[in-house]
């Protein structure tokens, strides 16, 4: 009971807080974080990568396939068209597989390379950088933007702010129109919107998503990443000591401090200084306003902006690059990163299995859906000829995008009479409903309930497709 708990002295870490902003704006992060522009290989790669996905986002809804919009997620018609593939509510399992594959792909990438999705592919990050680019063009670089916000309104400030917000609204409107164009024919949407003939719901969602884009990318920015996005909260559960993340090498960088450029690297080491000159550029270029030198933080989106900024400073000081880099905790501790490890292998195996199941589901998916509805008014009836008759309604869904001819045949019932259409045509992506009657002599029935099949046959791309839908033939 007299043993004391050992106490370890820990040097407190000075946490960086962004400067700027006046009193009374404690929670207004946009008045405090002014992101500085940075150049470097990672920034160039991120911009190139972002432009590719931005271009795909803008071009895909304009593509045509078989005379219609190639990608159209028509919620009103409950039909998703993706080139030659048409998905219906009956294909919900495919959508589930797509979400599962996406989730495990995210888990795999996060375990391997940290939060690179946020830094390089997330739409929020891409649009924030687009808005920041317009902000720099209209208001100038970081220091000029700070001074512009501090000074009272004048003609020059008014013109710069107006130009910036006009560009922001234009980008938001184009983004919203393109996004809504995935759910309604995009050509007609653009014409109807700018001629004020758009439907209420289409117009409502264009305005809604435009406001969301303008608010998120223009004002909320890092708030979406640090307070709203759930990914920032559970990402650490997928990290381990071998995960590549943007990290600061404290062993090499400390003790940090300014020094003249004329000093050689060896002379700096003799004075007890590390490689970090405490220029704070890594903080100024960070889109979430953190100081990476304080260690791994959930706000870090692994964009690599601080890596480019620090490497630029190291070049000017004639120091080795890599003071801030994509590295692992194991490597920072002097060990070797283990790329192949059980957790990563597990995610990869599950990802491959899910992808296989997704493609198997697509490959085995039937191009025709058949539904049999019995007549609810009577179980059966006796005709004037003394035959026992059952009435059904046949619903045939053509899941393909081409017109198909279907024929109906009854299986499991001897010597039957068929009344109704036995051959009909269904347009691509349409549902055809037709009533039929099936009658037979009572002497052919061995029981009050006979299991039969209503067979629907068609030819799709030269292959004969037959759907045998089970139902009951009732008597007494």
Short mmCIF file of N, CA, C and O in Angstrom, two decimals, residues 48-107:
data_model
loop_
_atom_site.label_atom_id
_atom_site.label_comp_id
_atom_site.label_asym_id
_atom_site.label_seq_id
_atom_site.Cartn_x
_atom_site.Cartn_y
_atom_site.Cartn_z
N UNK A 48 -3.38 16.87 -60.71
CA UNK A 48 -3.59 16.03 -61.88
C UNK A 48 -4.65 14.97 -61.60
O UNK A 48 -5.56 14.75 -62.39
N UNK A 49 -4.54 14.33 -60.44
CA UNK A 49 -5.49 13.30 -60.04
C UNK A 49 -6.88 13.91 -59.88
O UNK A 49 -7.88 13.33 -60.33
N UNK A 50 -6.95 15.09 -59.24
CA UNK A 50 -8.24 15.75 -59.06
C UNK A 50 -8.87 16.16 -60.37
O UNK A 50 -10.09 16.05 -60.54
N UNK A 51 -8.05 16.63 -61.32
CA UNK A 51 -8.59 17.03 -62.62
C UNK A 51 -9.16 15.84 -63.38
O UNK A 51 -10.16 15.97 -64.10
N UNK A 52 -8.53 14.67 -63.23
CA UNK A 52 -9.04 13.48 -63.91
C UNK A 52 -10.44 13.15 -63.40
O UNK A 52 -11.38 12.96 -64.19
N UNK A 53 -10.61 13.08 -62.09
CA UNK A 53 -11.91 12.73 -61.53
C UNK A 53 -12.93 13.85 -61.73
O UNK A 53 -14.12 13.58 -61.92
N UNK A 54 -12.47 15.09 -61.70
CA UNK A 54 -13.37 16.20 -61.97
C UNK A 54 -13.85 16.15 -63.42
O UNK A 54 -15.04 16.38 -63.70
N UNK A 55 -12.92 15.82 -64.34
CA UNK A 55 -13.31 15.69 -65.74
C UNK A 55 -14.29 14.55 -65.95
O UNK A 55 -15.27 14.69 -66.71
N UNK A 56 -14.05 13.41 -65.29
CA UNK A 56 -14.99 12.29 -65.40
C UNK A 56 -16.36 12.67 -64.86
O UNK A 56 -17.39 12.33 -65.46
N UNK A 57 -16.38 13.36 -63.73
CA UNK A 57 -17.65 13.80 -63.15
C UNK A 57 -18.42 14.68 -64.12
O UNK A 57 -19.66 14.56 -64.24
N UNK A 58 -17.73 15.57 -64.82
CA UNK A 58 -18.39 16.51 -65.71
C UNK A 58 -18.78 15.88 -67.05
O UNK A 58 -19.80 16.28 -67.65
N UNK A 59 -18.02 14.89 -67.52
CA UNK A 59 -18.24 14.34 -68.86
C UNK A 59 -19.23 13.18 -68.87
O UNK A 59 -20.04 13.05 -69.79
N UNK A 60 -19.19 12.32 -67.85
CA UNK A 60 -19.97 11.08 -67.86
C UNK A 60 -21.46 11.31 -68.14
O UNK A 60 -22.04 10.60 -68.97
N UNK A 61 -22.14 12.27 -67.50
CA UNK A 61 -23.58 12.41 -67.80
C UNK A 61 -23.88 12.86 -69.22
O UNK A 61 -25.04 12.76 -69.65
N UNK A 62 -22.88 13.35 -69.96
CA UNK A 62 -23.10 13.78 -71.34
C UNK A 62 -22.87 12.66 -72.34
O UNK A 62 -23.17 12.82 -73.53
N UNK A 63 -22.32 11.54 -71.90
CA UNK A 63 -22.05 10.44 -72.81
C UNK A 63 -23.36 9.79 -73.26
O UNK A 63 -24.32 9.70 -72.49
N UNK A 64 -23.38 9.33 -74.51
CA UNK A 64 -24.54 8.67 -75.08
C UNK A 64 -24.22 7.21 -75.36
O UNK A 64 -23.10 6.86 -75.75
N UNK A 65 -25.23 6.33 -75.17
CA UNK A 65 -25.07 4.91 -75.45
C UNK A 65 -26.39 4.38 -75.99
O UNK A 65 -27.43 4.50 -75.33
N UNK A 66 -26.35 3.84 -77.19
CA UNK A 66 -27.56 3.35 -77.86
C UNK A 66 -28.64 4.42 -77.96
O UNK A 66 -29.83 4.16 -77.77
N UNK A 67 -28.18 5.66 -78.23
CA UNK A 67 -29.14 6.74 -78.45
C UNK A 67 -29.74 7.34 -77.21
O UNK A 67 -30.68 8.14 -77.29
N UNK A 68 -29.23 6.97 -76.02
CA UNK A 68 -29.75 7.55 -74.78
C UNK A 68 -28.60 7.85 -73.84
O UNK A 68 -27.47 7.45 -74.08
N UNK A 69 -28.91 8.58 -72.76
CA UNK A 69 -27.87 8.95 -71.81
C UNK A 69 -27.24 7.70 -71.22
O UNK A 69 -27.94 6.81 -70.71
N UNK A 70 -25.92 7.61 -71.28
CA UNK A 70 -25.22 6.38 -70.89
C UNK A 70 -25.37 6.07 -69.41
O UNK A 70 -25.53 4.92 -69.02
N UNK A 71 -25.31 7.10 -68.57
CA UNK A 71 -25.46 6.92 -67.12
C UNK A 71 -26.62 7.79 -66.66
O UNK A 71 -26.53 9.02 -66.68
N UNK A 72 -27.71 7.16 -66.28
CA UNK A 72 -28.90 7.89 -65.83
C UNK A 72 -29.51 7.13 -64.67
O UNK A 72 -30.01 6.01 -64.82
N UNK A 73 -29.48 7.73 -63.49
CA UNK A 73 -30.02 7.12 -62.28
C UNK A 73 -31.43 7.69 -62.06
O UNK A 73 -31.63 8.60 -61.26
N UNK A 74 -32.38 7.15 -62.80
CA UNK A 74 -33.75 7.67 -62.82
C UNK A 74 -34.52 7.13 -61.62
O UNK A 74 -35.03 6.01 -61.64
N UNK A 75 -34.59 7.94 -60.55
CA UNK A 75 -35.28 7.50 -59.33
C UNK A 75 -36.78 7.45 -59.55
O UNK A 75 -37.47 6.56 -59.04
N UNK A 76 -37.33 8.39 -60.32
CA UNK A 76 -38.77 8.42 -60.57
C UNK A 76 -39.24 7.15 -61.27
O UNK A 76 -40.30 6.60 -60.92
N UNK A 77 -38.48 6.67 -62.24
CA UNK A 77 -38.84 5.45 -62.96
C UNK A 77 -38.27 4.20 -62.28
O UNK A 77 -38.44 3.09 -62.79
N UNK A 78 -37.56 4.38 -61.16
CA UNK A 78 -36.96 3.28 -60.42
C UNK A 78 -36.07 2.44 -61.34
O UNK A 78 -36.12 1.21 -61.35
N UNK A 79 -35.21 3.15 -62.10
CA UNK A 79 -34.36 2.46 -63.06
C UNK A 79 -33.02 3.17 -63.14
O UNK A 79 -32.95 4.37 -63.36
N UNK A 80 -31.95 2.43 -62.92
CA UNK A 80 -30.60 2.96 -63.03
C UNK A 80 -29.97 2.40 -64.29
O UNK A 80 -29.80 1.18 -64.42
N UNK A 81 -29.60 3.26 -65.23
CA UNK A 81 -28.98 2.84 -66.47
C UNK A 81 -27.51 3.19 -66.43
O UNK A 81 -27.14 4.35 -66.22
N UNK A 82 -26.66 2.19 -66.60
CA UNK A 82 -25.21 2.38 -66.63
C UNK A 82 -24.69 1.70 -67.89
O UNK A 82 -24.44 0.49 -67.89
N UNK A 83 -24.63 2.46 -68.98
CA UNK A 83 -24.26 1.95 -70.29
C UNK A 83 -25.21 0.80 -70.65
O UNK A 83 -26.41 1.01 -70.75
N UNK A 84 -24.69 -0.43 -70.83
CA UNK A 84 -25.55 -1.54 -71.25
C UNK A 84 -26.27 -2.21 -70.09
O UNK A 84 -27.08 -3.11 -70.29
N UNK A 85 -25.98 -1.78 -68.87
CA UNK A 85 -26.56 -2.39 -67.68
C UNK A 85 -27.69 -1.53 -67.15
O UNK A 85 -27.53 -0.32 -66.95
N UNK A 86 -28.85 -2.15 -66.93
CA UNK A 86 -30.00 -1.46 -66.35
C UNK A 86 -30.34 -2.14 -65.03
O UNK A 86 -30.59 -3.35 -65.00
N UNK A 87 -30.34 -1.39 -63.95
CA UNK A 87 -30.62 -1.91 -62.63
C UNK A 87 -32.01 -1.48 -62.17
O UNK A 87 -32.41 -0.33 -62.37
N UNK A 88 -32.72 -2.42 -61.56
CA UNK A 88 -34.07 -2.18 -61.05
C UNK A 88 -34.09 -2.42 -59.55
O UNK A 88 -33.11 -2.92 -58.98
N UNK A 89 -35.20 -2.09 -58.88
CA UNK A 89 -35.25 -2.36 -57.43
C UNK A 89 -34.99 -3.82 -57.09
O UNK A 89 -34.50 -4.12 -56.00
N UNK A 90 -35.31 -4.74 -58.03
CA UNK A 90 -35.03 -6.15 -57.79
C UNK A 90 -33.54 -6.46 -57.75
O UNK A 90 -33.13 -7.53 -57.29
N UNK A 91 -32.72 -5.52 -58.24
CA UNK A 91 -31.27 -5.72 -58.27
C UNK A 91 -30.58 -5.02 -57.10
O UNK A 91 -29.43 -4.61 -57.20
N UNK A 92 -31.28 -4.89 -55.98
CA UNK A 92 -30.74 -4.18 -54.83
C UNK A 92 -29.46 -4.84 -54.30
O UNK A 92 -28.59 -4.17 -53.76
N UNK A 93 -29.36 -6.16 -54.46
CA UNK A 93 -28.16 -6.85 -53.98
C UNK A 93 -26.91 -6.34 -54.71
O UNK A 93 -25.83 -6.29 -54.10
N UNK A 94 -27.04 -5.98 -55.99
CA UNK A 94 -25.89 -5.43 -56.71
C UNK A 94 -25.41 -4.14 -56.07
O UNK A 94 -24.22 -3.92 -55.91
N UNK A 95 -26.37 -3.28 -55.70
CA UNK A 95 -26.01 -2.01 -55.05
C UNK A 95 -25.34 -2.28 -53.70
O UNK A 95 -24.37 -1.60 -53.33
N UNK A 96 -25.83 -3.28 -52.99
CA UNK A 96 -25.22 -3.63 -51.71
C UNK A 96 -23.78 -4.10 -51.91
O UNK A 96 -22.87 -3.72 -51.15
N UNK A 97 -23.56 -4.93 -52.93
CA UNK A 97 -22.20 -5.39 -53.22
C UNK A 97 -21.28 -4.23 -53.59
O UNK A 97 -20.10 -4.20 -53.20
N UNK A 98 -21.80 -3.27 -54.35
CA UNK A 98 -20.99 -2.11 -54.74
C UNK A 98 -20.56 -1.32 -53.50
O UNK A 98 -19.40 -0.91 -53.36
N UNK A 99 -21.48 -1.13 -52.55
CA UNK A 99 -21.15 -0.41 -51.32
C UNK A 99 -20.14 -1.20 -50.48
O UNK A 99 -19.23 -0.61 -49.88
N UNK A 100 -20.30 -2.51 -50.42
CA UNK A 100 -19.38 -3.33 -49.64
C UNK A 100 -17.98 -3.29 -50.25
O UNK A 100 -16.97 -3.15 -49.53
N UNK A 101 -17.90 -3.39 -51.58
CA UNK A 101 -16.61 -3.31 -52.26
C UNK A 101 -15.95 -1.96 -52.00
O UNK A 101 -14.75 -1.87 -51.71
N UNK A 102 -16.74 -0.88 -52.08
CA UNK A 102 -16.20 0.46 -51.84
C UNK A 102 -15.68 0.59 -50.41
O UNK A 102 -14.62 1.19 -50.18
N UNK A 103 -16.42 0.02 -49.46
CA UNK A 103 -16.01 0.11 -48.06
C UNK A 103 -14.69 -0.62 -47.82
O UNK A 103 -13.77 -0.07 -47.20
N UNK A 104 -14.58 -1.83 -48.33
CA UNK A 104 -13.34 -2.59 -48.09
C UNK A 104 -12.17 -2.03 -48.89
O UNK A 104 -11.02 -2.13 -48.45
N UNK A 105 -12.44 -1.42 -50.05
CA UNK A 105 -11.37 -0.74 -50.77
C UNK A 105 -10.85 0.44 -49.95
O UNK A 105 -9.64 0.68 -49.88
N UNK A 106 -11.78 1.16 -49.30
CA UNK A 106 -11.37 2.27 -48.44
C UNK A 106 -10.58 1.78 -47.24
O UNK A 106 -9.56 2.38 -46.86
N UNK A 107 -11.03 0.66 -46.63
CA UNK A 107 -10.31 0.10 -45.49
C UNK A 107 -8.89 -0.32 -45.90
O UNK A 107 -7.92 -0.07 -45.17
#
